[in-house]
Coordinates of C-alpha atoms in Angstrom, one line a residue:
Chain D
M706 CA -80.6 -33.1 -47.6
T707 CA -84.1 -31.8 -47.5
D708 CA -87.0 -32.9 -49.6
E709 CA -87.3 -33.1 -53.3
K710 CA -89.0 -29.7 -53.7
E711 CA -86.3 -27.8 -52.0
F712 CA -83.7 -29.5 -54.1
E713 CA -85.6 -28.7 -57.3
A714 CA -86.0 -25.1 -56.2
M715 CA -82.2 -24.8 -55.6
D716 CA -81.4 -26.5 -58.8
Q717 CA -83.6 -24.1 -60.8
E718 CA -82.1 -21.2 -59.1
W719 CA -78.6 -22.1 -59.9
C720 CA -79.5 -22.9 -63.5
Q721 CA -80.9 -19.4 -64.0
R722 CA -78.1 -17.6 -62.1
L723 CA -75.2 -19.3 -63.9
K724 CA -77.0 -19.1 -67.3
T725 CA -77.0 -15.4 -66.9
A726 CA -73.4 -15.3 -65.7
G727 CA -72.3 -17.5 -68.5
K728 CA -70.0 -20.5 -68.6
P729 CA -66.4 -20.0 -67.7
K730 CA -64.7 -19.1 -70.9
V731 CA -61.9 -21.3 -72.1
P732 CA -58.9 -19.3 -73.2
E733 CA -58.5 -19.3 -77.0
A734 CA -54.9 -20.6 -76.7
M735 CA -56.2 -23.8 -75.2
T736 CA -58.5 -24.6 -78.1
R737 CA -56.0 -23.5 -80.8
D738 CA -54.9 -26.6 -82.9
F739 CA -56.5 -28.8 -80.2
A740 CA -58.2 -31.2 -82.8
A741 CA -55.0 -31.4 -84.8
A742 CA -53.0 -32.3 -81.7
V743 CA -55.4 -35.1 -80.9
E744 CA -55.3 -36.4 -84.4
N745 CA -51.4 -36.5 -84.3
K746 CA -51.5 -38.3 -81.0
I747 CA -53.9 -40.9 -82.4
L748 CA -51.8 -41.4 -85.5
E749 CA -48.5 -41.7 -83.5
G750 CA -50.1 -44.3 -81.3
S751 CA -51.2 -46.4 -84.3
R752 CA -47.8 -46.2 -86.0
P753 CA -45.5 -49.2 -85.5
F754 CA -42.2 -48.8 -83.8
L755 CA -40.4 -49.7 -87.1
P756 CA -41.8 -49.1 -90.5
L757 CA -42.8 -52.2 -92.3
A758 CA -40.3 -51.5 -95.2
V759 CA -37.5 -51.6 -92.6
A760 CA -38.8 -54.3 -90.3
V761 CA -39.4 -57.0 -92.9
P762 CA -36.0 -56.9 -94.6
A763 CA -34.3 -56.7 -91.2
F764 CA -36.2 -59.7 -90.0
L765 CA -35.4 -61.8 -93.2
L766 CA -31.7 -60.8 -92.9
T767 CA -31.5 -61.8 -89.3
F768 CA -33.4 -65.1 -90.0
A769 CA -31.0 -65.9 -92.9
F770 CA -28.0 -65.2 -90.7
V771 CA -29.2 -67.4 -87.9
A772 CA -30.2 -70.2 -90.2
G773 CA -26.8 -70.1 -91.9
F774 CA -25.0 -70.2 -88.6
I775 CA -27.1 -73.1 -87.3
F776 CA -26.4 -75.0 -90.6
W777 CA -22.6 -74.3 -90.4
F778 CA -22.5 -75.4 -86.7
W779 CA -24.4 -78.6 -87.5
H780 CA -22.3 -79.4 -90.5
A781 CA -18.8 -78.6 -89.1
R782 CA -19.2 -79.6 -85.4
L783 CA -21.8 -82.2 -85.2
Q784 CA -20.9 -84.3 -88.2
P785 CA -17.1 -84.4 -88.7
A786 CA -16.9 -88.2 -88.7
Q787 CA -19.2 -88.6 -91.6
A788 CA -16.7 -87.3 -94.1
P789 CA -14.6 -90.0 -96.0
R790 CA -10.8 -90.0 -95.2
L791 CA -8.7 -89.3 -98.2
E792 CA -5.6 -91.5 -98.7
G793 CA -2.3 -89.6 -98.4
A794 CA -4.0 -86.5 -97.2
A795 CA -2.5 -84.6 -94.3
A796 CA -4.5 -84.6 -91.1
S797 CA -6.6 -81.5 -91.3
S798 CA -10.1 -80.3 -91.2
A799 CA -10.3 -81.3 -94.8
T800 CA -9.9 -84.9 -94.0
V801 CA -12.9 -86.9 -95.0
A802 CA -13.8 -89.6 -92.7
V803 CA -15.0 -93.0 -93.6
P804 CA -18.6 -93.7 -92.6
V805 CA -18.6 -95.6 -89.5
A806 CA -21.2 -98.1 -90.8
E807 CA -18.9 -99.0 -93.7
K808 CA -15.9 -100.0 -91.6
P809 CA -15.5 -103.8 -91.3
A810 CA -16.1 -105.1 -87.9
R811 CA -13.1 -106.6 -86.3
K812 CA -13.6 -110.2 -85.3
L813 CA -11.5 -112.3 -83.0
E814 CA -10.4 -115.3 -85.1
K815 CA -8.3 -118.3 -84.2
P816 CA -4.8 -117.6 -85.2
V817 CA -3.7 -119.5 -88.3
P818 CA -0.3 -119.8 -89.7
A819 CA 0.2 -117.1 -92.1
E820 CA 0.4 -118.4 -95.5
T821 CA 3.7 -117.6 -97.2
P822 CA 3.1 -115.5 -100.2
A823 CA 4.0 -117.0 -103.4
S824 CA 6.7 -114.4 -104.1
M825 CA 8.4 -115.2 -100.9
A826 CA 8.4 -119.0 -101.5
M827 CA 11.9 -120.4 -101.8
T828 CA 12.7 -122.3 -105.0
E829 CA 14.5 -125.6 -104.8
K830 CA 17.5 -123.9 -106.2
D831 CA 17.7 -121.4 -103.4
L832 CA 17.2 -124.2 -100.8
A833 CA 19.9 -126.3 -102.2
S834 CA 22.4 -123.5 -102.4
E835 CA 21.7 -122.5 -98.8
I836 CA 22.2 -126.1 -97.7
A837 CA 25.5 -126.2 -99.5
V838 CA 26.7 -123.1 -97.7
L839 CA 25.7 -124.5 -94.4
R840 CA 27.5 -127.8 -95.1
E841 CA 30.7 -126.0 -96.0
L842 CA 30.5 -124.1 -92.8
G843 CA 30.0 -127.4 -91.0
V844 CA 26.7 -126.6 -89.4
W845 CA 24.6 -128.7 -91.6
S846 CA 24.4 -132.4 -90.6
E847 CA 22.6 -135.4 -91.7
E848 CA 20.1 -135.0 -88.9
D849 CA 19.0 -131.7 -90.3
E850 CA 18.5 -133.3 -93.7
R851 CA 16.4 -136.0 -92.2
A852 CA 14.3 -133.4 -90.5
I853 CA 13.3 -131.7 -93.7
G854 CA 12.9 -135.0 -95.5
I855 CA 15.8 -134.7 -97.9
S856 CA 18.4 -137.4 -98.4
L857 CA 22.0 -136.5 -98.8
E858 CA 22.7 -138.5 -101.9
D859 CA 19.8 -137.0 -103.7
D860 CA 21.0 -133.6 -102.8
L861 CA 24.5 -134.2 -104.1
T862 CA 23.1 -134.9 -107.5
D863 CA 21.0 -131.8 -107.3
L864 CA 23.9 -129.8 -106.1
E865 CA 26.1 -130.9 -108.9
W866 CA 23.4 -130.0 -111.3
L867 CA 22.9 -126.8 -109.6
G868 CA 26.5 -126.1 -109.6
D869 CA 26.5 -125.9 -113.4
A870 CA 23.6 -123.5 -113.3
T871 CA 24.7 -121.2 -110.6
P872 CA 27.7 -119.0 -111.2
S873 CA 30.5 -120.1 -109.0
V874 CA 33.7 -118.4 -108.1
E875 CA 36.7 -120.1 -109.7
F876 CA 39.9 -120.0 -108.0
S877 CA 42.5 -119.4 -110.5
P878 CA 46.1 -118.9 -109.4
K879 CA 46.7 -117.1 -112.7
A880 CA 43.8 -114.7 -112.1
A881 CA 45.0 -114.0 -108.6
L882 CA 48.5 -113.1 -109.8
Chain Z
M1375 CA -74.8 -28.3 -75.5
D1376 CA -76.5 -31.4 -74.2
G1377 CA -79.4 -29.4 -72.8
D1378 CA -80.2 -28.0 -76.3
N1379 CA -80.6 -31.5 -77.7
P1380 CA -81.5 -34.0 -75.1
E1381 CA -81.5 -36.8 -77.7
G1382 CA -78.0 -36.0 -78.9
F1383 CA -76.9 -35.3 -82.4
P1384 CA -77.9 -37.7 -85.2
E1385 CA -74.8 -37.0 -87.3
E1386 CA -72.7 -38.2 -84.4
K1387 CA -73.7 -41.8 -85.2
A1388 CA -72.3 -41.6 -88.7
W1389 CA -69.0 -40.0 -87.4
I1390 CA -68.6 -42.7 -84.7
A1391 CA -69.2 -45.5 -87.3
E1392 CA -66.6 -44.0 -89.6
A1393 CA -64.2 -43.5 -86.8
R1394 CA -64.6 -47.2 -85.8
N1395 CA -63.5 -48.0 -89.4
G1396 CA -60.3 -46.1 -88.8
K1397 CA -61.2 -42.8 -90.3
V1398 CA -59.5 -40.3 -87.9
A1399 CA -60.9 -37.3 -89.9
A1400 CA -64.4 -38.4 -88.8
Y1401 CA -63.3 -38.6 -85.2
T1402 CA -61.9 -35.1 -85.5
Q1403 CA -65.4 -33.8 -86.1
L1404 CA -66.4 -35.1 -82.7
V1405 CA -63.3 -33.6 -81.1
E1406 CA -64.1 -30.2 -82.4
R1407 CA -67.6 -30.4 -81.1
Y1408 CA -66.7 -31.3 -77.6
Q1409 CA -63.2 -29.9 -77.1
E1410 CA -64.3 -26.8 -75.2
A1411 CA -66.6 -28.6 -72.9
M1412 CA -63.9 -31.2 -72.2
I1413 CA -61.3 -28.6 -71.4
R1414 CA -63.6 -26.8 -69.2
L1415 CA -64.6 -29.9 -67.3
A1416 CA -61.0 -30.9 -67.0
F1417 CA -60.2 -27.5 -65.6
T1418 CA -62.9 -28.1 -63.0
F1419 CA -61.0 -31.1 -61.8
L1420 CA -57.4 -29.9 -62.2
G1421 CA -57.7 -26.1 -61.7
N1422 CA -55.0 -25.5 -64.4
W1423 CA -55.7 -24.7 -68.0
E1424 CA -52.5 -26.3 -69.4
D1425 CA -53.2 -29.5 -67.4
A1426 CA -56.8 -29.4 -68.5
R1427 CA -55.9 -29.2 -72.2
E1428 CA -53.4 -32.1 -71.8
A1429 CA -56.0 -34.1 -69.9
A1430 CA -58.7 -33.4 -72.4
Q1431 CA -56.4 -34.5 -75.3
D1432 CA -55.5 -37.7 -73.5
A1433 CA -59.1 -38.4 -72.8
F1434 CA -60.0 -38.0 -76.5
V1435 CA -57.2 -40.4 -77.5
K1436 CA -58.3 -42.9 -75.0
A1437 CA -61.9 -42.6 -76.2
Y1438 CA -60.7 -43.3 -79.8
G1439 CA -59.0 -46.4 -78.7
A1440 CA -62.1 -47.6 -76.8
L1441 CA -64.7 -46.8 -79.6
A1442 CA -65.3 -50.5 -80.1
H1443 CA -66.7 -50.6 -76.5
F1444 CA -69.0 -47.6 -76.9
R1445 CA -72.6 -48.7 -76.7
S1446 CA -75.1 -46.6 -78.7
E1447 CA -77.7 -46.8 -75.9
S1448 CA -75.8 -44.0 -74.0
R1449 CA -74.9 -40.7 -75.4
F1450 CA -71.4 -40.1 -76.7
S1451 CA -70.9 -37.0 -74.6
T1452 CA -71.7 -38.8 -71.4
W1453 CA -69.3 -41.6 -72.3
L1454 CA -66.7 -39.1 -73.2
Y1455 CA -67.0 -37.2 -69.9
R1456 CA -66.8 -40.5 -68.0
I1457 CA -63.4 -41.2 -69.6
L1458 CA -62.3 -37.7 -68.8
A1459 CA -63.4 -37.8 -65.2
N1460 CA -61.5 -41.1 -64.6
H1461 CA -58.4 -39.7 -66.3
C1462 CA -58.5 -36.5 -64.2
K1463 CA -58.9 -38.4 -61.0
D1464 CA -55.8 -40.4 -61.9
Q1465 CA -54.0 -37.1 -62.5
L1466 CA -55.1 -35.8 -59.2
R1467 CA -54.0 -38.9 -57.4
K1468 CA -50.5 -38.6 -58.9
R1469 CA -50.4 -34.9 -58.1
K1470 CA -51.3 -35.5 -54.5
L1471 CA -48.6 -38.2 -54.3
R1472 CA -46.1 -35.8 -55.8
Q1473 CA -47.0 -33.1 -53.3
H1474 CA -46.8 -35.6 -50.5
L1475 CA -43.3 -36.6 -51.6
I1476 CA -42.2 -33.0 -52.1
F1477 CA -43.4 -32.3 -48.5
W1478 CA -41.4 -35.1 -47.0
Q1479 CA -38.3 -34.3 -49.1
S1480 CA -38.3 -30.7 -47.8
K1481 CA -39.5 -31.0 -44.2
D1482 CA -38.5 -27.5 -43.3
A1483 CA -40.4 -25.9 -46.1
D1484 CA -43.9 -24.7 -45.6
E1485 CA -46.6 -26.9 -47.1
P1486 CA -47.1 -25.8 -50.7
E1487 CA -50.3 -24.2 -51.7
P1488 CA -52.5 -26.6 -53.6
Q1489 CA -51.9 -26.0 -57.3
A1490 CA -55.6 -25.7 -58.1
V1491 CA -56.0 -22.6 -55.9
T1492 CA -52.7 -21.1 -57.1
Q1493 CA -53.8 -21.4 -60.7
S1494 CA -57.2 -20.0 -60.0
H1495 CA -55.4 -16.8 -58.7
A1496 CA -53.2 -16.8 -61.8
Q1497 CA -56.0 -17.3 -64.2
R1498 CA -58.1 -14.4 -62.8
D1499 CA -56.7 -11.9 -65.3
L1500 CA -57.0 -14.4 -68.0
L1501 CA -60.7 -14.8 -67.4
N1502 CA -61.1 -11.1 -67.4
D1503 CA -64.3 -11.4 -65.5
E1504 CA -64.5 -10.8 -61.8
L1505 CA -67.6 -12.8 -61.4
G1506 CA -66.3 -15.7 -63.4
A1507 CA -63.1 -15.6 -61.4
G1508 CA -65.1 -15.5 -58.2
I1509 CA -67.2 -18.5 -59.3
Q1510 CA -64.0 -20.5 -60.3
E1511 CA -62.4 -19.6 -57.0
A1512 CA -65.5 -20.7 -55.0
M1513 CA -65.6 -23.9 -57.0
Q1514 CA -62.0 -24.7 -56.4
A1515 CA -62.8 -24.7 -52.7
L1516 CA -65.3 -27.5 -53.1
P1517 CA -64.4 -31.1 -52.8
E1518 CA -63.5 -32.9 -56.0
Q1519 CA -66.7 -34.8 -56.4
Q1520 CA -69.0 -31.8 -55.6
R1521 CA -67.0 -29.6 -57.9
A1522 CA -67.4 -32.1 -60.8
V1523 CA -71.1 -32.5 -60.3
F1524 CA -71.7 -28.8 -60.0
S1525 CA -69.8 -28.1 -63.2
M1526 CA -71.5 -30.8 -65.2
R1527 CA -74.9 -29.7 -64.1
Y1528 CA -74.7 -26.0 -64.4
F1529 CA -72.0 -25.4 -67.0
E1530 CA -72.5 -28.4 -69.3
D1531 CA -76.3 -28.7 -68.8
M1532 CA -76.2 -32.4 -68.2
R1533 CA -79.1 -34.2 -66.7
L1534 CA -78.8 -36.0 -63.3
E1535 CA -78.8 -39.4 -65.0
Q1536 CA -76.1 -38.4 -67.3
I1537 CA -73.9 -37.1 -64.5
A1538 CA -74.5 -40.3 -62.6
E1539 CA -73.4 -42.4 -65.5
A1540 CA -70.4 -40.2 -66.2
L1541 CA -69.1 -40.3 -62.6
Q1542 CA -70.3 -43.8 -61.9
L1543 CA -72.6 -42.6 -59.1
S1544 CA -76.2 -43.2 -58.2
T1545 CA -78.8 -40.5 -59.0
G1546 CA -79.3 -40.0 -55.3
A1547 CA -75.6 -39.5 -54.7
V1548 CA -75.5 -36.9 -57.5
K1549 CA -78.4 -35.0 -55.9
A1550 CA -76.7 -35.1 -52.5
H1551 CA -73.4 -33.8 -53.9
L1552 CA -75.3 -31.1 -55.9
W1553 CA -77.2 -30.0 -52.8
Q1554 CA -74.1 -29.6 -50.7
A1555 CA -72.2 -27.9 -53.5
G1556 CA -75.1 -25.4 -54.0
Q1557 CA -75.2 -24.5 -50.4
K1558 CA -71.5 -23.9 -50.1
M1559 CA -71.4 -21.9 -53.3
K1560 CA -74.2 -19.7 -52.0
K1561 CA -72.2 -18.9 -48.9
R1562 CA -69.1 -18.1 -50.9
L1563 CA -70.8 -16.0 -53.6
G1564 CA -73.2 -14.4 -51.2
L1565 CA -71.9 -10.9 -52.0
Y1566 CA -72.5 -11.4 -55.7
M1567 CA -76.0 -12.6 -55.0
K1568 CA -76.8 -9.6 -52.8
T1569 CA -75.7 -7.1 -55.4
G1570 CA -77.6 -9.0 -58.1
E1571 CA -74.6 -9.9 -60.2
L1572 CA -75.4 -13.5 -59.6

């Protein structure tokens, strides 16, 4: 490149020549609706993918569905043992389990003779009648009486007395005939 | 347009302020003012009026999105041309890559004529001006940077400093490109110069 003066001279020359020739004309078709097209592109770019009126309800619906599913999963799967068990109910998902904390802890205790319930206690009557039966069968001896602490003579009195109270089978030849 | 008013247009500041607040209608005023210059400059880069229109529109849209970054110290037109120049360079890079791929895909085919020159021939009737067509054809033969500098200086009346800012070059580099472009154009348009048409 030469010096500054030559450059300025060339620059001025081209300015004059091309000013006379005019700028290259832009075809009218290129400028038609140009500004409107730019405006549309700008507005399209600023528009959200989904309109707000659609996006918000869709989001809320999805959120509600997910929340409901999570609640159901937690309630049905993760906490089945917390429901109390109903007596007499068939085994099903409706069974309510007893809270684990409320179940009594099992303790290992020294075995003690089970106490005979009062309803099962034998009366003296029953005991005497049974002894009488065993004596008739010949399997009841004096030793057995001594073992339970009962004397024979006393029992006879009781048995006679019991015999009046208890219905006995009378052998009657007349009845048999 | 820039040469008539070196300080720029005062009403542009109000339009830019309104456009920053989201008023697209205010930005449209700026578009209408600079649309022709932008299309013409884009044509300088791309050599195709359709591509130039598309590139100019894209540049305007980009500029709207970047309005927050526009500094009032520089002129709006210079900032706009800078966005357009970068966009056109991207388009040219893509075009060259496409042509390169096409060449390798059809090895037996002759190397296609560059689209810029083809379109210059096709646009000759559209221009309806032999001199104008000659100028355009000569410009298309220039390298990309020289072509852009030549067009900005003599068709858009931009100062050297503005060209340097728009193309992100130094003022010295702009002068160098302008000098070389001027010499080449003189050689190509010698006939028009001799006959006094240019």
